[in-house]
mmCIF file of C-alpha atoms in Angstrom:
data_model
loop_
_atom_site.group_PDB
_atom_site.id
_atom_site.type_symbol
_atom_site.label_atom_id
_atom_site.label_comp_id
_atom_site.label_asym_id
_atom_site.label_seq_id
_atom_site.Cartn_x
_atom_site.Cartn_y
_atom_site.Cartn_z
ATOM 1 C CA UNK P 151 -53.202 15.344 0.685
ATOM 2 C CA UNK P 152 -51.282 15.844 3.906
ATOM 3 C CA UNK P 153 -52.652 17.853 6.832
ATOM 4 C CA UNK P 154 -50.733 20.396 8.881
ATOM 5 C CA UNK P 155 -50.819 20.657 12.665
ATOM 6 C CA UNK P 156 -53.612 23.269 12.536
ATOM 7 C CA UNK P 157 -55.920 20.930 10.610
ATOM 8 C CA UNK P 158 -54.911 17.972 12.821
ATOM 9 C CA UNK P 159 -55.906 19.912 15.930
ATOM 10 C CA UNK P 160 -59.458 20.296 14.740
ATOM 11 C CA UNK P 161 -59.744 16.721 13.529
ATOM 12 C CA UNK P 162 -58.127 14.938 16.475
ATOM 13 C CA UNK P 163 -59.441 16.902 19.390
ATOM 14 C CA UNK P 164 -62.298 19.229 18.568
ATOM 15 C CA UNK P 165 -63.976 20.782 21.612
ATOM 16 C CA UNK P 166 -63.894 18.815 24.846
ATOM 17 C CA UNK P 167 -63.591 15.653 22.726
ATOM 18 C CA UNK P 168 -65.442 12.934 24.682
ATOM 19 C CA UNK P 169 -67.899 12.390 27.510
ATOM 20 C CA UNK P 170 -67.310 10.939 30.960
ATOM 21 C CA UNK P 171 -68.550 7.462 30.024
ATOM 22 C CA UNK P 172 -65.830 7.008 27.381
ATOM 23 C CA UNK P 173 -62.074 6.826 27.934
ATOM 24 C CA UNK P 174 -60.293 9.234 25.595
ATOM 25 C CA UNK P 175 -57.645 6.686 24.615
ATOM 26 C CA UNK P 176 -60.228 4.035 23.773
ATOM 27 C CA UNK P 177 -62.190 6.614 21.794
ATOM 28 C CA UNK P 178 -59.088 7.656 19.850
ATOM 29 C CA UNK P 179 -58.436 4.076 18.751
ATOM 30 C CA UNK P 180 -62.113 3.616 17.867
ATOM 31 C CA UNK P 181 -62.111 6.834 15.838
ATOM 32 C CA UNK P 182 -58.980 6.007 13.831
ATOM 33 C CA UNK P 183 -60.193 2.478 13.065
ATOM 34 C CA UNK P 184 -63.621 3.767 12.021
ATOM 35 C CA UNK P 185 -61.973 6.314 9.703
ATOM 36 C CA UNK P 186 -59.894 3.551 8.103
ATOM 37 C CA UNK P 187 -62.989 1.386 7.625
ATOM 38 C CA UNK P 188 -64.935 4.235 5.995
ATOM 39 C CA UNK P 189 -62.042 5.065 3.663
ATOM 40 C CA UNK P 190 -61.645 1.394 2.685
ATOM 41 C CA UNK P 191 -65.360 1.062 1.949
ATOM 42 C CA UNK P 192 -65.262 4.208 -0.171
ATOM 43 C CA UNK P 193 -62.244 2.894 -2.073
ATOM 44 C CA UNK P 194 -63.871 -0.522 -2.634
ATOM 45 C CA UNK P 195 -67.105 1.122 -3.766
ATOM 46 C CA UNK P 196 -65.203 3.274 -6.258
ATOM 47 C CA UNK P 197 -63.517 0.153 -7.618
ATOM 48 C CA UNK P 198 -66.744 -1.827 -7.611
ATOM 49 C CA UNK P 199 -65.418 -4.529 -5.262
ATOM 50 C CA UNK P 200 -66.571 -5.588 -1.749
ATOM 51 C CA UNK P 201 -64.467 -4.735 1.310
ATOM 52 C CA UNK P 202 -62.200 -7.469 2.638
ATOM 53 C CA UNK P 203 -60.696 -6.075 5.849
ATOM 54 C CA UNK P 204 -62.013 -6.981 9.282
ATOM 55 C CA UNK P 205 -61.879 -4.458 12.189
ATOM 56 C CA UNK P 206 -58.928 -6.284 13.789
ATOM 57 C CA UNK P 207 -56.887 -5.765 10.617
ATOM 58 C CA UNK P 208 -57.222 -1.988 10.435
ATOM 59 C CA UNK P 209 -54.220 -0.799 12.429
ATOM 60 C CA UNK P 210 -51.826 -3.292 10.834
ATOM 61 C CA UNK P 211 -53.258 -2.547 7.399
ATOM 62 C CA UNK P 212 -49.916 -1.847 5.743
ATOM 63 C CA UNK P 213 -48.415 -5.145 6.870
ATOM 64 C CA UNK P 214 -51.254 -7.258 5.486
ATOM 65 C CA UNK P 215 -51.863 -8.763 2.074
ATOM 66 C CA UNK P 216 -55.291 -10.112 1.132
ATOM 67 C CA UNK P 217 -56.153 -12.762 -1.432
ATOM 68 C CA UNK P 218 -59.016 -11.923 -3.773
ATOM 69 C CA UNK P 219 -59.945 -14.624 -6.290
ATOM 70 C CA UNK P 220 -56.563 -16.224 -5.640
ATOM 71 C CA UNK P 221 -54.690 -13.028 -6.518
ATOM 72 C CA UNK P 222 -52.621 -11.097 -4.007
ATOM 73 C CA UNK P 223 -54.207 -7.743 -3.172
ATOM 74 C CA UNK P 224 -52.142 -4.865 -1.845
ATOM 75 C CA UNK P 225 -53.752 -3.317 1.263
ATOM 76 C CA UNK P 226 -55.095 0.211 1.011
ATOM 77 C CA UNK P 227 -52.799 2.798 2.569
ATOM 78 C CA UNK P 228 -55.062 5.616 3.752
ATOM 79 C CA UNK P 229 -54.145 9.095 4.946
ATOM 80 C CA UNK P 230 -54.754 7.768 8.466
ATOM 81 C CA UNK P 231 -51.925 5.247 8.019
ATOM 82 C CA UNK P 232 -49.658 7.807 6.364
ATOM 83 C CA UNK P 233 -50.147 10.222 9.231
ATOM 84 C CA UNK P 234 -50.452 8.090 12.373
ATOM 85 C CA UNK P 235 -48.955 4.683 11.675
ATOM 86 C CA UNK P 236 -45.436 3.744 12.698
ATOM 87 C CA UNK P 237 -43.583 0.434 12.887
ATOM 88 C CA UNK P 238 -42.231 -1.142 16.084
ATOM 89 C CA UNK P 239 -39.535 -3.839 16.093
ATOM 90 C CA UNK P 240 -39.458 -6.439 18.846
ATOM 91 C CA UNK P 241 -35.903 -7.817 18.972
ATOM 92 C CA UNK P 242 -34.974 -10.928 20.958
ATOM 93 C CA UNK P 243 -31.320 -12.033 21.187
ATOM 94 C CA UNK P 244 -30.530 -15.572 22.305
ATOM 95 C CA UNK P 245 -27.728 -15.467 24.880
ATOM 96 C CA UNK P 246 -26.554 -18.938 23.864
ATOM 97 C CA UNK P 247 -26.063 -18.574 20.102
ATOM 98 C CA UNK P 248 -26.401 -14.749 19.793
ATOM 99 C CA UNK P 249 -29.078 -15.131 17.100
ATOM 100 C CA UNK P 250 -31.388 -12.105 16.910
ATOM 101 C CA UNK P 251 -35.061 -12.650 16.120
ATOM 102 C CA UNK P 252 -36.955 -9.546 15.013
ATOM 103 C CA UNK P 253 -40.710 -9.117 14.669
ATOM 104 C CA UNK P 254 -42.319 -5.959 13.285
ATOM 105 C CA UNK P 255 -45.729 -4.633 14.282
ATOM 106 C CA UNK P 256 -47.659 -1.518 13.316
ATOM 107 C CA UNK P 257 -48.948 1.018 15.836
ATOM 108 C CA UNK P 258 -51.115 4.134 15.885
ATOM 109 C CA UNK P 259 -50.057 5.264 19.358
ATOM 110 C CA UNK P 260 -47.569 4.382 22.102
ATOM 111 C CA UNK P 261 -48.835 3.602 25.613
ATOM 112 C CA UNK P 262 -46.137 4.411 28.170
ATOM 113 C CA UNK P 263 -45.826 3.429 31.826
ATOM 114 C CA UNK P 264 -45.151 6.473 34.001
ATOM 115 C CA UNK P 265 -43.245 7.150 37.219
ATOM 116 C CA UNK P 266 -43.306 10.031 39.681
ATOM 117 C CA UNK P 267 -41.237 13.097 38.717
ATOM 118 C CA UNK P 268 -40.207 11.712 35.343
ATOM 119 C CA UNK P 269 -40.307 12.880 31.717
ATOM 120 C CA UNK P 270 -41.487 11.633 28.359
ATOM 121 C CA UNK P 271 -37.843 11.056 27.435
ATOM 122 C CA UNK P 272 -37.265 8.759 30.436
ATOM 123 C CA UNK P 273 -40.591 6.972 29.795
ATOM 124 C CA UNK P 274 -39.544 6.297 26.209
ATOM 125 C CA UNK P 275 -36.129 5.103 27.399
ATOM 126 C CA UNK P 276 -37.809 2.626 29.764
ATOM 127 C CA UNK P 277 -40.102 1.541 26.932
ATOM 128 C CA UNK P 278 -37.042 0.569 24.867
ATOM 129 C CA UNK P 279 -34.949 -0.796 27.728
ATOM 130 C CA UNK P 280 -33.484 -4.295 27.495
ATOM 131 C CA UNK P 281 -35.316 -7.036 29.395
ATOM 132 C CA UNK P 282 -33.713 -10.356 30.320
ATOM 133 C CA UNK P 283 -35.814 -13.478 29.780
ATOM 134 C CA UNK P 284 -34.844 -16.269 32.152
ATOM 135 C CA UNK P 285 -36.233 -18.850 34.574
ATOM 136 C CA UNK P 286 -39.873 -19.479 33.617
ATOM 137 C CA UNK P 287 -39.745 -16.760 30.949
ATOM 138 C CA UNK P 288 -37.015 -18.320 28.796
ATOM 139 C CA UNK P 289 -37.216 -17.779 25.030
ATOM 140 C CA UNK P 290 -37.540 -20.691 22.580
ATOM 141 C CA UNK P 291 -34.683 -20.232 20.115
ATOM 142 C CA UNK P 292 -35.328 -21.766 16.706
ATOM 143 C CA UNK P 293 -31.599 -22.151 16.043
ATOM 144 C CA UNK P 294 -30.866 -23.866 19.383
ATOM 145 C CA UNK P 295 -34.195 -25.744 19.207
ATOM 146 C CA UNK P 296 -34.624 -25.261 22.945
ATOM 147 C CA UNK P 297 -35.547 -22.751 25.642
ATOM 148 C CA UNK P 298 -32.714 -20.315 26.281
ATOM 149 C CA UNK P 299 -32.028 -17.188 28.272
ATOM 150 C CA UNK P 300 -32.424 -14.152 26.042
ATOM 151 C CA UNK P 301 -32.535 -10.375 25.970
ATOM 152 C CA UNK P 302 -35.568 -8.590 24.605
ATOM 153 C CA UNK P 303 -35.946 -5.002 23.428
ATOM 154 C CA UNK P 304 -38.665 -2.929 21.765
ATOM 155 C CA UNK P 305 -37.762 0.027 19.560
ATOM 156 C CA UNK P 306 -39.294 2.180 16.855
ATOM 157 C CA UNK P 307 -38.234 1.056 13.399
ATOM 158 C CA UNK P 308 -40.288 3.616 11.477
ATOM 159 C CA UNK P 309 -41.526 6.716 13.337
ATOM 160 C CA UNK P 310 -44.938 8.082 12.314
ATOM 161 C CA UNK P 311 -45.594 11.582 11.035
ATOM 162 C CA UNK P 312 -47.874 12.232 14.032
ATOM 163 C CA UNK P 313 -46.597 10.536 17.188
ATOM 164 C CA UNK P 314 -49.421 9.925 19.664
ATOM 165 C CA UNK P 315 -48.281 9.155 23.219
ATOM 166 C CA UNK P 316 -50.749 7.760 25.754
ATOM 167 C CA UNK P 317 -49.677 8.064 29.385
ATOM 168 C CA UNK P 318 -50.910 5.160 31.528
ATOM 169 C CA UNK P 319 -52.439 7.262 34.287
ATOM 170 C CA UNK P 320 -55.018 4.637 35.274
ATOM 171 C CA UNK P 321 -53.606 1.562 37.012
ATOM 172 C CA UNK P 322 -55.129 -1.354 38.894
ATOM 173 C CA UNK P 323 -53.837 -1.402 42.484
ATOM 174 C CA UNK P 324 -54.086 -4.925 43.891
ATOM 175 C CA UNK P 325 -53.995 -3.754 47.513
ATOM 176 C CA UNK P 326 -56.951 -1.457 46.879
ATOM 177 C CA UNK P 327 -58.805 -3.883 44.642
ATOM 178 C CA UNK P 328 -59.605 -1.142 42.143
ATOM 179 C CA UNK P 329 -58.184 1.194 39.536
ATOM 180 C CA UNK P 330 -56.471 4.363 40.657
ATOM 181 C CA UNK P 331 -55.513 7.505 38.800
ATOM 182 C CA UNK P 332 -51.776 8.256 38.929
ATOM 183 C CA UNK P 333 -51.315 11.999 39.319
ATOM 184 C CA UNK P 334 -47.540 11.683 38.756
ATOM 185 C CA UNK P 335 -45.678 14.676 37.399
ATOM 186 C CA UNK P 336 -44.486 13.722 33.899
ATOM 187 C CA UNK P 337 -42.781 16.500 31.943
ATOM 188 C CA UNK P 338 -43.622 16.593 28.240
ATOM 189 C CA UNK P 339 -41.350 18.985 26.312
ATOM 190 C CA UNK P 340 -42.366 21.206 23.421
ATOM 191 C CA UNK P 341 -39.617 19.644 21.316
ATOM 192 C CA UNK P 342 -38.944 15.900 21.573
ATOM 193 C CA UNK P 343 -36.078 13.810 20.181
ATOM 194 C CA UNK P 344 -36.278 10.017 19.933
ATOM 195 C CA UNK P 345 -32.562 9.302 20.343
ATOM 196 C CA UNK P 346 -32.857 6.145 22.487
ATOM 197 C CA UNK P 347 -36.051 4.743 20.978
ATOM 198 C CA UNK P 348 -35.799 4.909 17.194
ATOM 199 C CA UNK P 349 -33.252 3.818 14.599
ATOM 200 C CA UNK P 350 -33.374 7.265 12.987
ATOM 201 C CA UNK P 351 -31.611 9.331 15.655
ATOM 202 C CA UNK P 352 -32.499 12.549 13.809
ATOM 203 C CA UNK P 353 -36.225 12.111 14.429
ATOM 204 C CA UNK P 354 -37.464 15.298 16.117
ATOM 205 C CA UNK P 355 -41.016 16.179 17.063
ATOM 206 C CA UNK P 356 -42.957 19.250 18.127
ATOM 207 C CA UNK P 357 -45.901 19.161 20.557
ATOM 208 C CA UNK P 358 -49.122 20.539 19.063
ATOM 209 C CA UNK P 359 -51.960 19.087 21.145
ATOM 210 C CA UNK P 360 -52.684 17.607 24.579
ATOM 211 C CA UNK P 361 -55.749 15.817 25.922
ATOM 212 C CA UNK P 362 -56.061 16.536 29.664
ATOM 213 C CA UNK P 363 -57.999 14.455 32.177
ATOM 214 C CA UNK P 364 -59.556 16.580 34.916
ATOM 215 C CA UNK P 365 -60.520 14.713 38.083
ATOM 216 C CA UNK P 366 -59.073 12.577 40.861
ATOM 217 C CA UNK P 367 -60.768 9.257 40.043
ATOM 218 C CA UNK P 368 -61.085 6.756 37.230
ATOM 219 C CA UNK P 369 -64.877 6.635 37.017
ATOM 220 C CA UNK P 370 -65.535 10.348 36.961
ATOM 221 C CA UNK P 371 -63.929 13.474 35.596
ATOM 222 C CA UNK P 372 -63.803 15.567 32.470
ATOM 223 C CA UNK P 373 -61.616 15.956 29.394
ATOM 224 C CA UNK P 374 -60.287 19.252 28.054
ATOM 225 C CA UNK P 375 -57.845 19.893 25.228
ATOM 226 C CA UNK P 376 -54.890 22.146 24.521
ATOM 227 C CA UNK P 377 -54.267 22.818 20.833
ATOM 228 C CA UNK P 378 -51.585 24.806 19.067
ATOM 229 C CA UNK P 379 -53.080 26.594 16.066
ATOM 230 C CA UNK P 380 -51.357 29.301 13.968
ATOM 231 C CA UNK P 381 -48.559 29.501 16.562
ATOM 232 C CA UNK P 382 -51.002 30.151 19.405
ATOM 233 C CA UNK P 383 -52.156 27.762 22.130
ATOM 234 C CA UNK P 384 -55.912 27.366 22.594
ATOM 235 C CA UNK P 385 -57.781 25.835 25.526
ATOM 236 C CA UNK P 386 -60.896 23.799 24.599
ATOM 237 C CA UNK P 387 -63.508 22.972 27.262
ATOM 238 C CA UNK P 388 -66.701 21.808 25.536
ATOM 239 C CA UNK P 389 -68.091 24.899 23.756
ATOM 240 C CA UNK P 390 -65.691 27.268 25.540
ATOM 241 C CA UNK P 391 -62.463 28.193 23.730
ATOM 242 C CA UNK P 392 -59.853 30.646 24.955
ATOM 243 C CA UNK P 393 -56.301 31.581 24.026
ATOM 244 C CA UNK P 394 -53.618 30.741 26.604
ATOM 245 C CA UNK P 395 -49.918 31.412 27.004
ATOM 246 C CA UNK P 396 -47.564 28.555 26.130
ATOM 247 C CA UNK P 397 -46.277 28.518 29.716
ATOM 248 C CA UNK P 398 -49.732 27.348 30.892
ATOM 249 C CA UNK P 399 -49.074 23.982 29.219
ATOM 250 C CA UNK P 400 -46.573 23.187 31.968
ATOM 251 C CA UNK P 401 -49.323 23.276 34.609
ATOM 252 C CA UNK P 402 -50.676 20.016 33.149
ATOM 253 C CA UNK P 403 -47.499 17.981 33.729
ATOM 254 C CA UNK P 404 -49.011 16.466 36.877
ATOM 255 C CA UNK P 405 -48.493 16.661 40.631
ATOM 256 C CA UNK P 406 -45.053 16.506 42.254
ATOM 257 C CA UNK P 407 -46.707 15.102 45.390
ATOM 258 C CA UNK P 408 -49.229 12.269 45.558
ATOM 259 C CA UNK P 409 -51.837 14.266 47.451
ATOM 260 C CA UNK P 410 -52.381 17.575 45.712
ATOM 261 C CA UNK P 411 -55.275 19.851 44.837
ATOM 262 C CA UNK P 412 -54.194 19.749 41.182
ATOM 263 C CA UNK P 413 -56.276 17.158 39.297
ATOM 264 C CA UNK P 414 -55.584 18.369 35.738
ATOM 265 C CA UNK P 415 -53.080 16.005 34.141
ATOM 266 C CA UNK P 416 -51.815 15.469 30.592
ATOM 267 C CA UNK P 417 -53.171 12.152 29.298
ATOM 268 C CA UNK P 418 -52.658 11.945 25.517
ATOM 269 C CA UNK P 419 -49.949 13.900 23.689
ATOM 270 C CA UNK P 420 -49.773 14.684 19.962
ATOM 271 C CA UNK P 421 -46.362 15.377 18.430
ATOM 272 C CA UNK P 422 -45.638 16.268 14.789
ATOM 273 C CA UNK P 423 -42.474 15.077 13.057
ATOM 274 C CA UNK P 424 -40.569 18.258 12.151
ATOM 275 C CA UNK P 425 -38.624 16.497 9.409
ATOM 276 C CA UNK P 426 -41.808 15.185 7.815
ATOM 277 C CA UNK P 427 -43.800 18.392 7.589
ATOM 278 C CA UNK P 428 -45.722 18.608 4.379
#
């Protein structure tokens, strides 16, 4: 049975979500994989057969086929896959023979590089921008049977029902010899279209939850959550919950200047596919 955005808010975020010793993005991936494993074990137990999937196979569950007693076994498609899983296509075009090689991979969330005073739309555009492979990075073309210059592009082949976007706010700075939090201002709209990133240009999403990192460093801080429930935005900070105006969401875009007193920045965004509401 499908879940609406109100149910997703309670499941995905809860109250405060995680502690300081655990990165929220890492915890999200751990949680989704654990849910898949539990559901697979329950399914196998109901069928009276042992589980066959390893932890590394969970996210790409749909793309896998297992052999059991020499017979092909269709992978279990759980509600986690139906809700969170999308398909990315990695396309590489040989510039010598024009042959396009495509490789699909499943994903539960998209991790996006960020820049100062940018937006989710521009981050997604950069994610799907064309990259030229040359010099030491040449592509081995099977048709040419040799290394060739090529163009590479990543795009969404199948958008998920719930699009989870992770902003890469923690980056290793070689000059500093340590990780640094990027307080960049990145605008995330209430309504998001994936025109430049997905084959289906009609894909449109609505923001319903945000995980916010509070703090100026990478080794300390706090997580709070913003959740849209019954058309109202709620602010979760551990056991404290209060209703907020939608305009308050904009205060978590980030800082327009590098040195600012604002340390509350959007870190993980949850969007629901408007066309796929159930």
